[in-house]
Amino acid sequence: MSQQLSTEAGQNPDRPVTLAGKTALVTGASRGIGRGIALRLAAEGALVAVHYGYDGPAAQDTVDAIVANGGRAFAVGAELDTVDGVEQLADAVRSGLRAHTGEEFLDILVNNAAATGHLPYADTTPDLFDRLFAVNVRAPFFLAQRLLPALRDGGRIINIGSAVTRIALGDELAYTMTKGAMETYTRTLANEVGARRITVNLVAPGPTETDRTRAFLRSSPEMEAMMIKAQALPWIGQPADIADPVAFLASDDGRWITGHVLDASGGTYLGPKL
């Protein structure tokens, strides 16, 4: 079994530090993939702003885990389904960075927070549709816009998308549309900010085991086997499997990659296995 499956992201004390002196904001970092990304970036030396929408104690738990491993982090709360919430987050991040570093500069923005909606097309309501686009598209669009003046030249914007954009899942149509929009946004924004040496990329996970998805993904041996059979690689994705490519793109090693969609799904639904 992969070593990644038994540890949280960034818990290898022998790993060289690549983001020393950098600052990062990870939205939706109180749990799941966002938590894994925050842990990994902090392990690489970055000061991480751990954003949460509703669960402050979970965000503080992420901060505490980072500090316990010798890293630096602080929590920032804001609900991203409103325009005011996005403004509130941008202001809180700047304030937190100033308190911890004496400056308001940001190096890495990871747009991870997302709302999900698993409903048949016929049952999708306008309210659900609007909320999905507010959290998954409008929030990262205007958060990046608001923080660009604080993002240092040579910075990184990394969006978290989904493999659903290449897989036709009827029960996730509206959600899939939001992730498709983020792929277009990634390519176009990369062209817009490239003159400042800022890269913009998107990492697209497949099914990933988190505290919210674990019960479903491992509900039975048959379900687990079915999920694994649908992938080229024979294990259920873990937050560390997503955090690793994010950390690569955030590092200097990723400096020549921009406008790219990086599939981090373990080869989900590549085709039938013979």
Coordinates of C-alpha atoms in Angstrom, one line a residue:
M1 CA 0.0 0.0 0.0
S2 CA 1.3 3.5 -0.8
Q3 CA 2.9 5.3 2.1
Q4 CA 0.6 8.2 1.4
L5 CA -2.4 6.2 2.4
S6 CA -1.3 6.0 6.0
T7 CA -0.2 9.6 6.7
E8 CA -1.6 13.0 6.4
A9 CA 0.0 15.3 3.8
G10 CA 3.3 16.9 4.8
Q11 CA 4.1 14.6 7.7
N12 CA 7.5 13.4 6.4
P13 CA 10.1 15.1 8.5
D14 CA 12.9 14.2 5.9
R15 CA 11.2 16.1 3.1
P16 CA 13.2 19.1 1.9
V17 CA 11.4 22.4 2.5
T18 CA 10.6 24.3 -0.7
L19 CA 8.3 27.2 0.4
A20 CA 10.2 28.8 3.2
G21 CA 9.3 32.4 3.6
K22 CA 6.1 32.0 1.5
T23 CA 2.6 32.8 2.5
A24 CA -0.5 30.9 1.4
L25 CA -4.3 31.0 1.6
V26 CA -6.2 27.7 1.3
T27 CA -10.0 28.1 1.2
G28 CA -12.1 25.3 2.7
A29 CA -9.1 24.1 4.6
S30 CA -10.8 22.9 7.8
R31 CA -11.1 19.3 6.6
G32 CA -10.7 16.9 3.7
I33 CA -8.7 17.9 0.6
G34 CA -8.3 21.5 1.8
R35 CA -6.9 20.3 5.2
G36 CA -4.4 18.0 3.3
I37 CA -3.3 20.9 1.2
A38 CA -2.9 23.3 4.1
L39 CA -0.8 20.7 6.0
R40 CA 1.4 20.0 3.0
L41 CA 2.1 23.7 2.2
A42 CA 2.9 24.4 5.9
A43 CA 5.2 21.4 6.0
E44 CA 7.0 23.0 3.0
G45 CA 7.6 26.1 5.1
A46 CA 4.7 28.4 4.1
L47 CA 2.7 30.4 6.6
V48 CA -0.9 29.2 5.8
A49 CA -4.2 31.0 6.3
V50 CA -6.6 28.2 6.9
H51 CA -10.1 29.3 5.7
Y52 CA -13.3 27.9 6.9
G53 CA -16.9 28.7 6.1
Y54 CA -18.9 27.3 9.1
D55 CA -16.7 25.0 11.2
G56 CA -14.3 27.2 13.2
P57 CA -13.2 24.4 15.6
A58 CA -12.3 22.1 12.7
A59 CA -10.2 24.9 11.2
Q60 CA -8.5 25.5 14.5
D61 CA -7.8 21.8 14.6
T62 CA -6.0 22.1 11.3
V63 CA -4.0 25.1 12.6
D64 CA -3.1 23.1 15.7
A65 CA -1.9 20.1 13.7
I66 CA 0.3 22.5 11.6
V67 CA 1.8 24.1 14.7
A68 CA 2.3 20.8 16.4
N69 CA 4.5 19.8 13.4
G70 CA 6.5 22.9 13.6
G71 CA 4.6 25.0 11.0
R72 CA 2.9 28.3 11.0
A73 CA -0.8 28.9 10.4
F74 CA -3.8 31.0 11.4
A75 CA -7.6 30.5 10.8
V76 CA -9.9 32.9 8.9
G77 CA -13.6 32.5 8.6
A78 CA -16.0 33.7 5.9
E79 CA -19.0 32.3 4.1
L80 CA -18.3 32.3 0.4
D81 CA -21.9 32.2 -0.9
T82 CA -22.2 35.9 -0.5
V83 CA -20.3 38.8 -2.1
D84 CA -19.7 40.3 1.4
G85 CA -18.2 37.0 2.5
V86 CA -15.6 37.2 -0.2
E87 CA -14.7 40.7 0.8
Q88 CA -14.6 39.7 4.4
L89 CA -12.2 36.9 3.7
A90 CA -9.9 39.1 1.6
D91 CA -9.7 41.7 4.3
A92 CA -9.2 39.0 7.1
V93 CA -6.3 37.4 5.1
R94 CA -4.6 40.7 4.7
S95 CA -5.0 41.5 8.3
G96 CA -3.8 38.1 9.4
L97 CA -0.7 38.3 7.2
R98 CA 0.1 41.7 8.5
A99 CA -0.2 40.5 12.1
H100 CA 2.1 37.5 11.4
T101 CA 4.6 39.0 9.0
G102 CA 4.3 42.7 9.2
E103 CA 3.3 42.8 5.5
E104 CA 0.1 42.0 3.6
F105 CA 1.8 40.0 0.8
L106 CA 0.5 36.7 -0.4
D107 CA 2.4 34.1 -2.5
I108 CA 0.0 31.3 -3.0
L109 CA -3.8 31.2 -3.4
V110 CA -5.5 27.8 -3.4
N111 CA -9.2 28.0 -4.3
N112 CA -10.4 24.7 -2.8
A113 CA -13.7 25.5 -1.1
A114 CA -16.7 24.2 -3.0
A115 CA -20.4 23.4 -2.6
T116 CA -21.7 20.1 -3.9
G117 CA -25.1 19.1 -5.2
H118 CA -25.9 15.5 -6.0
L119 CA -29.4 15.7 -7.5
P120 CA -30.9 14.5 -10.8
Y121 CA -31.2 17.2 -13.5
A122 CA -35.0 17.3 -13.0
D123 CA -34.7 17.9 -9.3
T124 CA -32.1 20.7 -9.4
T125 CA -33.7 23.9 -8.2
P126 CA -32.7 27.5 -9.1
D127 CA -31.6 28.1 -5.5
L128 CA -29.2 25.1 -5.6
F129 CA -27.9 26.1 -9.0
D130 CA -27.3 29.7 -7.8
R131 CA -25.5 28.6 -4.7
L132 CA -23.2 26.2 -6.6
F133 CA -22.2 28.9 -8.9
A134 CA -21.8 31.5 -6.1
V135 CA -19.5 29.3 -4.0
N136 CA -17.7 27.4 -6.8
V137 CA -17.3 30.1 -9.4
R138 CA -18.1 33.6 -8.3
A139 CA -16.2 33.3 -5.0
P140 CA -12.8 32.2 -6.5
F141 CA -13.2 34.7 -9.3
F142 CA -13.6 37.7 -7.1
L143 CA -11.4 36.5 -4.3
A144 CA -8.5 36.3 -6.7
Q145 CA -9.4 39.7 -8.2
R146 CA -9.5 41.2 -4.7
L147 CA -6.2 39.6 -3.6
L148 CA -4.2 40.2 -6.9
P149 CA -2.8 43.5 -5.6
A150 CA -1.4 41.6 -2.6
L151 CA -0.2 38.6 -4.6
R152 CA 3.6 38.9 -5.2
D153 CA 5.0 38.7 -8.7
G154 CA 5.9 35.1 -9.3
G155 CA 3.0 34.0 -7.2
R156 CA 0.7 31.0 -7.6
I157 CA -3.0 30.6 -8.1
I158 CA -4.1 27.0 -7.9
N159 CA -7.8 26.1 -8.4
I160 CA -9.2 22.7 -7.3
G161 CA -11.5 21.4 -10.0
S162 CA -12.8 17.9 -10.6
A163 CA -12.5 14.9 -12.9
V164 CA -16.3 15.2 -13.5
T165 CA -15.7 17.6 -16.3
R166 CA -14.6 14.7 -18.5
I167 CA -17.1 12.2 -17.1
A168 CA -20.9 12.5 -17.8
L169 CA -22.6 12.1 -14.4
G170 CA -26.2 13.1 -14.6
D171 CA -26.6 13.6 -10.9
E172 CA -23.9 16.2 -10.8
L173 CA -24.8 18.3 -13.8
A174 CA -24.9 21.7 -12.2
Y175 CA -21.8 21.0 -10.1
T176 CA -19.9 19.8 -13.2
M177 CA -20.8 23.0 -15.0
T178 CA -19.2 25.0 -12.2
K179 CA -16.0 23.0 -12.5
G180 CA -16.0 23.4 -16.3
A181 CA -16.2 27.1 -15.7
M182 CA -13.2 27.0 -13.4
E183 CA -11.2 25.3 -16.1
T184 CA -11.9 28.1 -18.6
Y185 CA -11.2 30.7 -15.9
T186 CA -7.9 29.0 -15.1
R187 CA -6.6 29.2 -18.7
T188 CA -7.9 32.8 -19.3
L189 CA -6.6 34.2 -16.0
A190 CA -3.2 32.5 -16.6
N191 CA -2.9 34.6 -19.8
E192 CA -4.0 37.7 -18.0
V193 CA -1.5 37.6 -15.1
G194 CA 1.5 35.9 -16.9
A195 CA 3.4 39.1 -17.4
R196 CA 3.8 39.2 -13.6
R197 CA 5.2 35.7 -13.6
I198 CA 2.1 34.5 -11.7
T199 CA 1.0 31.0 -12.7
V200 CA -2.6 29.8 -12.7
N201 CA -3.3 26.1 -12.8
L202 CA -6.1 23.7 -11.8
V203 CA -5.8 20.3 -10.1
A204 CA -8.7 17.9 -10.8
P205 CA -9.3 15.2 -8.3
G206 CA -11.4 12.1 -8.7
P207 CA -13.2 10.3 -5.8
T208 CA -11.2 11.1 -2.7
E209 CA -11.6 9.7 0.8
T210 CA -12.4 12.4 3.4
D211 CA -14.4 12.5 6.6
R212 CA -17.4 13.4 4.5
T213 CA -17.0 10.8 1.7
R214 CA -15.5 7.9 3.7
A215 CA -18.8 6.3 4.7
F216 CA -19.9 6.2 1.0
L217 CA -16.6 5.1 -0.6
R218 CA -16.1 2.3 2.0
S219 CA -19.8 1.5 2.6
S220 CA -19.1 -2.1 1.6
P221 CA -16.3 -4.2 0.2
E222 CA -18.3 -4.3 -3.1
M223 CA -18.5 -0.5 -3.2
E224 CA -14.8 -0.1 -2.5
A225 CA -13.9 -2.7 -5.1
M226 CA -16.2 -0.9 -7.7
M227 CA -14.6 2.5 -7.1
I228 CA -11.1 1.0 -7.4
K229 CA -12.0 -0.9 -10.5
A230 CA -13.1 2.4 -12.2
Q231 CA -9.5 3.7 -11.8
A232 CA -6.2 2.9 -13.4
L233 CA -4.4 3.0 -10.0
P234 CA -5.6 0.5 -7.4
W235 CA -6.5 2.6 -4.3
I236 CA -9.0 5.2 -3.3
G237 CA -7.6 8.7 -3.5
Q238 CA -6.4 10.4 -0.3
P239 CA -6.1 14.1 0.4
A240 CA -2.3 13.6 0.3
D241 CA -2.6 12.4 -3.3
I242 CA -4.1 15.8 -4.2
A243 CA -1.9 17.9 -1.9
D244 CA 1.3 16.6 -3.5
P245 CA 0.7 18.0 -7.0
V246 CA -0.6 21.2 -5.5
A247 CA 2.7 21.6 -3.6
F248 CA 4.6 20.9 -6.8
L249 CA 2.7 23.6 -8.6
A250 CA 3.2 26.0 -5.7
S251 CA 7.0 25.4 -5.7
D252 CA 9.6 26.9 -8.0
D253 CA 9.7 23.6 -9.8
G254 CA 6.2 24.5 -11.2
R255 CA 7.3 27.9 -12.5
W256 CA 7.0 27.1 -16.3
I257 CA 3.5 25.5 -16.0
T258 CA 0.5 27.7 -16.3
G259 CA -3.0 27.5 -17.8
H260 CA -2.9 23.7 -17.2
V261 CA -5.5 21.3 -15.9
L262 CA -3.7 18.5 -14.0
D263 CA -5.7 15.4 -13.6
A264 CA -5.1 13.9 -10.2
S265 CA -7.8 11.2 -10.2
G266 CA -5.7 8.1 -10.2
G267 CA -6.9 7.5 -13.8
T268 CA -10.6 7.5 -13.0
Y269 CA -12.7 6.2 -15.9
L270 CA -9.9 6.1 -18.5
G271 CA -11.7 3.2 -20.2
P272 CA -12.7 -0.4 -19.8
K273 CA -10.2 -2.8 -18.3
L274 CA -9.6 -5.8 -20.5

